[in-house]
PDB file of C-alpha atoms in Angstrom:
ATOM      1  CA  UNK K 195      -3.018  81.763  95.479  1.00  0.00           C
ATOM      2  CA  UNK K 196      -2.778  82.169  91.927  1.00  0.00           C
ATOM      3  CA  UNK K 197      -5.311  84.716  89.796  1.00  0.00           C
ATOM      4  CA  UNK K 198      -5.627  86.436  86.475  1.00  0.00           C
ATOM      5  CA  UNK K 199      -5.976  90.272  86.477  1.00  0.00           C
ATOM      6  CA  UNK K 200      -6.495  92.437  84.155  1.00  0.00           C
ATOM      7  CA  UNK K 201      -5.675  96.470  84.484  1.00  0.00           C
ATOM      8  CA  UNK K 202      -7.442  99.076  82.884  1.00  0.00           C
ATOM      9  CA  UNK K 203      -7.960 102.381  83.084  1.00  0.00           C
ATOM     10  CA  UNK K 204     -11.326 103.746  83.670  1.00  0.00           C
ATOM     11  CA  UNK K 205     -13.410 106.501  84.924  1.00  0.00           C
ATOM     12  CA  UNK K 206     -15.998 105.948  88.089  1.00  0.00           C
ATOM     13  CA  UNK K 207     -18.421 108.516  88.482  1.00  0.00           C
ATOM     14  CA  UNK K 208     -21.018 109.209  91.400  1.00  0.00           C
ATOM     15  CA  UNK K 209     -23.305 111.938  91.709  1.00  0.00           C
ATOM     16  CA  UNK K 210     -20.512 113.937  93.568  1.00  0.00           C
ATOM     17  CA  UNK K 211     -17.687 113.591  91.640  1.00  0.00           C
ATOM     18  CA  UNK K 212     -15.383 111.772  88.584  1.00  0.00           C
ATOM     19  CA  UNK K 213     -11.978 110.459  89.303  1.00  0.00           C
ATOM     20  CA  UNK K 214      -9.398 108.484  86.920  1.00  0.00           C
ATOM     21  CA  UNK K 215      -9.325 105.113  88.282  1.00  0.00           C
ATOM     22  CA  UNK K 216      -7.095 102.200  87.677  1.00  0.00           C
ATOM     23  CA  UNK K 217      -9.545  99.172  87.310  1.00  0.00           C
ATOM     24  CA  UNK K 218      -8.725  95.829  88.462  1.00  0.00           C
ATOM     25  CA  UNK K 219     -10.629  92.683  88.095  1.00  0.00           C
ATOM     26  CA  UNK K 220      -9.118  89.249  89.525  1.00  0.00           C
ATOM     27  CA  UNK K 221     -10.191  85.712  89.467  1.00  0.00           C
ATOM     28  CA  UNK K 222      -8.919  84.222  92.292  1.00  0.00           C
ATOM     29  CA  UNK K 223      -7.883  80.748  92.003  1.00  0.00           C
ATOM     30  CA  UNK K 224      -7.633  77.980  95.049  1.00  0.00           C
ATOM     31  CA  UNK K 225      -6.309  74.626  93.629  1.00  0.00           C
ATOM     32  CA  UNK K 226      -7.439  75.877  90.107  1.00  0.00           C
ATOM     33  CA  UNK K 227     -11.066  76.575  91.346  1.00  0.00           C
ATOM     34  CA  UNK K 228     -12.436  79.833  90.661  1.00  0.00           C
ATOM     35  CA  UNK K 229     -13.762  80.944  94.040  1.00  0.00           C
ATOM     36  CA  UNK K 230     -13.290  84.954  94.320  1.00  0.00           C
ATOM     37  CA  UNK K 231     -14.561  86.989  91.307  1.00  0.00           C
ATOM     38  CA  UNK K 232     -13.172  90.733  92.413  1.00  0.00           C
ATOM     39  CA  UNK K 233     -13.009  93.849  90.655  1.00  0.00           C
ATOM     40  CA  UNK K 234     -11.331  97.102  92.789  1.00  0.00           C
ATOM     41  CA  UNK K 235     -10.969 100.808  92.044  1.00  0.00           C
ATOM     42  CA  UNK K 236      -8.463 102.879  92.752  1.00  0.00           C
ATOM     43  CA  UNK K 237      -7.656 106.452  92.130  1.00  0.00           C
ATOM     44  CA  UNK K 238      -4.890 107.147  89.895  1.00  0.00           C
ATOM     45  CA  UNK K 239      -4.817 111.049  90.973  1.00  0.00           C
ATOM     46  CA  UNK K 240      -3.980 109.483  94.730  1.00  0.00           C
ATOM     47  CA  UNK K 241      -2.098 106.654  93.235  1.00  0.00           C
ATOM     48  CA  UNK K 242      -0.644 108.170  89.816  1.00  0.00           C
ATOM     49  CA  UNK K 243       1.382 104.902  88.022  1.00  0.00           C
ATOM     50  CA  UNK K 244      -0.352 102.294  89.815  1.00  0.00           C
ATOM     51  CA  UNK K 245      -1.515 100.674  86.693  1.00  0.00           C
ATOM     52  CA  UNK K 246       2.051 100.479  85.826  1.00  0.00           C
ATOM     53  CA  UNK K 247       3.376  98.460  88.847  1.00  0.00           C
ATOM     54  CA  UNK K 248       0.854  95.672  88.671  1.00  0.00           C
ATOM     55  CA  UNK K 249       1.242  92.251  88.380  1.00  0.00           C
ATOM     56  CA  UNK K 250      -0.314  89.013  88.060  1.00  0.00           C
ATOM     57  CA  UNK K 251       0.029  87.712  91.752  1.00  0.00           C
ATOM     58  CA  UNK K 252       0.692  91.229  93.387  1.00  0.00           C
ATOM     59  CA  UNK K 253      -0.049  92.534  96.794  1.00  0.00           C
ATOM     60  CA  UNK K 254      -1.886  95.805  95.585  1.00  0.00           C
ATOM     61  CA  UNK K 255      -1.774  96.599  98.971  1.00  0.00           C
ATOM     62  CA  UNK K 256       2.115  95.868  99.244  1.00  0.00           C
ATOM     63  CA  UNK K 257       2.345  97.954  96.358  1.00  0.00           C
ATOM     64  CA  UNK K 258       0.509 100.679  97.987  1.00  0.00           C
ATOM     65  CA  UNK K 259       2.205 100.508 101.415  1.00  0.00           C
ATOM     66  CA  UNK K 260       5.995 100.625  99.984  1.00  0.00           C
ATOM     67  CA  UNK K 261       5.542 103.008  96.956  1.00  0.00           C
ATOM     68  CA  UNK K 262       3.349 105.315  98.079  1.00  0.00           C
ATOM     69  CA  UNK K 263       3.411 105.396 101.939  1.00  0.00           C
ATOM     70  CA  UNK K 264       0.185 104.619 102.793  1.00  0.00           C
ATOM     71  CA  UNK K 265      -1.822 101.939 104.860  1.00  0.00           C
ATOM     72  CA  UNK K 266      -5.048 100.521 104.791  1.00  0.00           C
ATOM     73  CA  UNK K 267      -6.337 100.509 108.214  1.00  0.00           C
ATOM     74  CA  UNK K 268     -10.017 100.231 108.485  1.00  0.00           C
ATOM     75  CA  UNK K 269     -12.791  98.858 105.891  1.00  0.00           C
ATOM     76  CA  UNK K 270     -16.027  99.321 105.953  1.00  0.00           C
ATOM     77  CA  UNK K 271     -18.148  96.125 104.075  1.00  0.00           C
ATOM     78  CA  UNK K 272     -21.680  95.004 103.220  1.00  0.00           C
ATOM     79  CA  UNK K 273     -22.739  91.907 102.737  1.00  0.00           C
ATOM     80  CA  UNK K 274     -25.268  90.658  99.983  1.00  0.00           C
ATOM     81  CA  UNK K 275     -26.363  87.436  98.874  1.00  0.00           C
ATOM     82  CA  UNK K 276     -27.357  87.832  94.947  1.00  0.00           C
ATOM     83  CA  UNK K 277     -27.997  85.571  91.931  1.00  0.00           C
ATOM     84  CA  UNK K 278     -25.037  85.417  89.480  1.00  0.00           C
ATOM     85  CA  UNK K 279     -24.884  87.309  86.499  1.00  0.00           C
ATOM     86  CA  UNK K 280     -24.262  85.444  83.253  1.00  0.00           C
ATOM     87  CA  UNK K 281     -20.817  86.756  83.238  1.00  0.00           C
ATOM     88  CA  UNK K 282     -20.065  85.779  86.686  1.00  0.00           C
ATOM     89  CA  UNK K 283     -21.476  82.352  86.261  1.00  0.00           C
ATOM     90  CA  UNK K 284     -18.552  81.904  83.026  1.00  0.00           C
ATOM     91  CA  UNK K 285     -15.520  83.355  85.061  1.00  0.00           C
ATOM     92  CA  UNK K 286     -16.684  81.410  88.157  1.00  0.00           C
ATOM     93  CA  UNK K 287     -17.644  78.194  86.703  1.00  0.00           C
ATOM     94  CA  UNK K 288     -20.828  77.909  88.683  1.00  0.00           C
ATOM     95  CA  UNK K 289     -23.040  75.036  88.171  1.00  0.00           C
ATOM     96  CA  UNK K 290     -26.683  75.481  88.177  1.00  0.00           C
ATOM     97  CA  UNK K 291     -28.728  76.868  90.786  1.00  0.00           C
ATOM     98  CA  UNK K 292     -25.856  78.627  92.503  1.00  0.00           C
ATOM     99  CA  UNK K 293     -26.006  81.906  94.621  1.00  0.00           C
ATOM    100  CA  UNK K 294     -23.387  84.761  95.410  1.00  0.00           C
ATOM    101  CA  UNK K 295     -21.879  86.581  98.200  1.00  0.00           C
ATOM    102  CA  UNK K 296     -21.738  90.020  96.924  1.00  0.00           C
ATOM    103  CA  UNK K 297     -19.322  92.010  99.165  1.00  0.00           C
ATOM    104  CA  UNK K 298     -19.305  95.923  98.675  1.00  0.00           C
ATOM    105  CA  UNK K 299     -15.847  97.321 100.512  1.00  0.00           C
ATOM    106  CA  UNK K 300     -14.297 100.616 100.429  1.00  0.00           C
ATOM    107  CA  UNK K 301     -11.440 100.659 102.633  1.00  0.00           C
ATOM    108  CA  UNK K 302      -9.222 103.648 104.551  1.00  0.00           C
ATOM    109  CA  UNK K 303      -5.866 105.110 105.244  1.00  0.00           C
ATOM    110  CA  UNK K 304      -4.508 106.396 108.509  1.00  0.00           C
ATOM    111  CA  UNK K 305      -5.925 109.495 107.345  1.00  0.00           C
ATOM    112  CA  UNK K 306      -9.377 108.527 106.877  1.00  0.00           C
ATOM    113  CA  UNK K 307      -8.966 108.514 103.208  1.00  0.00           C
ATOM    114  CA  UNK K 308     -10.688 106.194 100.738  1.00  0.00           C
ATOM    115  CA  UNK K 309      -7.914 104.139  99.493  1.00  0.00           C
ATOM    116  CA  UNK K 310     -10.366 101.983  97.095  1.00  0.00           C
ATOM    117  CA  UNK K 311     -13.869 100.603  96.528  1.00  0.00           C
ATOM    118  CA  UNK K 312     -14.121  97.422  95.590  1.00  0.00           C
ATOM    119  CA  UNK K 313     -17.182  94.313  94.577  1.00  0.00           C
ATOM    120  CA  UNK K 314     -16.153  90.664  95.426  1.00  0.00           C
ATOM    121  CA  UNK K 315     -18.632  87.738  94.458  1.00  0.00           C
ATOM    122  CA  UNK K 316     -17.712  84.438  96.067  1.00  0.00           C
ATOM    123  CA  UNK K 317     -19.880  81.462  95.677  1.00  0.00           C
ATOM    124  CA  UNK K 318     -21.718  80.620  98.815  1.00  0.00           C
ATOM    125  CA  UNK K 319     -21.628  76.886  98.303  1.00  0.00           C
ATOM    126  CA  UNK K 320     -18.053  77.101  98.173  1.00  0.00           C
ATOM    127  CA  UNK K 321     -16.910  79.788 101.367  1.00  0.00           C
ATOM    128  CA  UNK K 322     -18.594  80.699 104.463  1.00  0.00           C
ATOM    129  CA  UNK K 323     -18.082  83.468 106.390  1.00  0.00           C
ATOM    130  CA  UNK K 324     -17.651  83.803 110.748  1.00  0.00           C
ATOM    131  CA  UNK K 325     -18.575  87.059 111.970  1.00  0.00           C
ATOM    132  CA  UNK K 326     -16.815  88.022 115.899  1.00  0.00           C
ATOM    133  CA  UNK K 327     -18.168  91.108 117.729  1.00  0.00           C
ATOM    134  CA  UNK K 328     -17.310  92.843 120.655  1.00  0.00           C
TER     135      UNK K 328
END
């Protein structure tokens, strides 16, 4: 699946604390369609270089597993269904009238470390979702 990323460094702040985060935003692409708008965070202090070793089309999580030893092994997401932003309507070529799924995720390591946050907008006339409990 083909996308366009972009890398920059940035700083995310909560009310508890700052980190130095590499910033990643992709447009994922699926026969030239923009369908997954998605912008992760991840923390340079736990992940120094990061920045460095990304590429268009690469795995982060690849990247993350074989360079610095660690596994994402649980997520934790919420769901939203929101209206585009005028931004998000450019980069996803949205046609009038069109609503997102807005998907919060921060996902986990073996240790029950936040590996990264991430935002994903997908438009909801062009993906649907099946959830499976047990």
């Amino acid at each position: 699946m083909p996308m366009l990323c972009t890398v920059n460094r940035a700083i995310t702040d909560d009310s508890l604390y700052e980190i130095t985060a590499a910033k990643i935003r992709r447009v994922h692409l699926v026969n030239n369609d923009p369908i997954h708008l998605e912008t992760s965070y991840y923390s340079l202090t736990k992940f120094p270089y990061l920045d460095q070793y990304i590429e268009e089309s690469s795995s982060i999580y690849s990247i993350i597993k074989d360079r610095y030893l660690t596994k994402a092994v649980k997520n934790h997401k919420t769901l939203n269904v929101v209206y585009p932003t005028v931004e998000q309507d450019k980069l996803l070529q949205l046609t009038q009238d069109n609503i997102l799924y807005e998907i919060e995720k921060l996902a986990y390591d073996e240790k029950g470390e936040v590996i990264h946050f991430a935002k994903s907008y997908l438009p909801t006339d062009k993906v649907s979702f099946t959830i499976t409990t047990e």
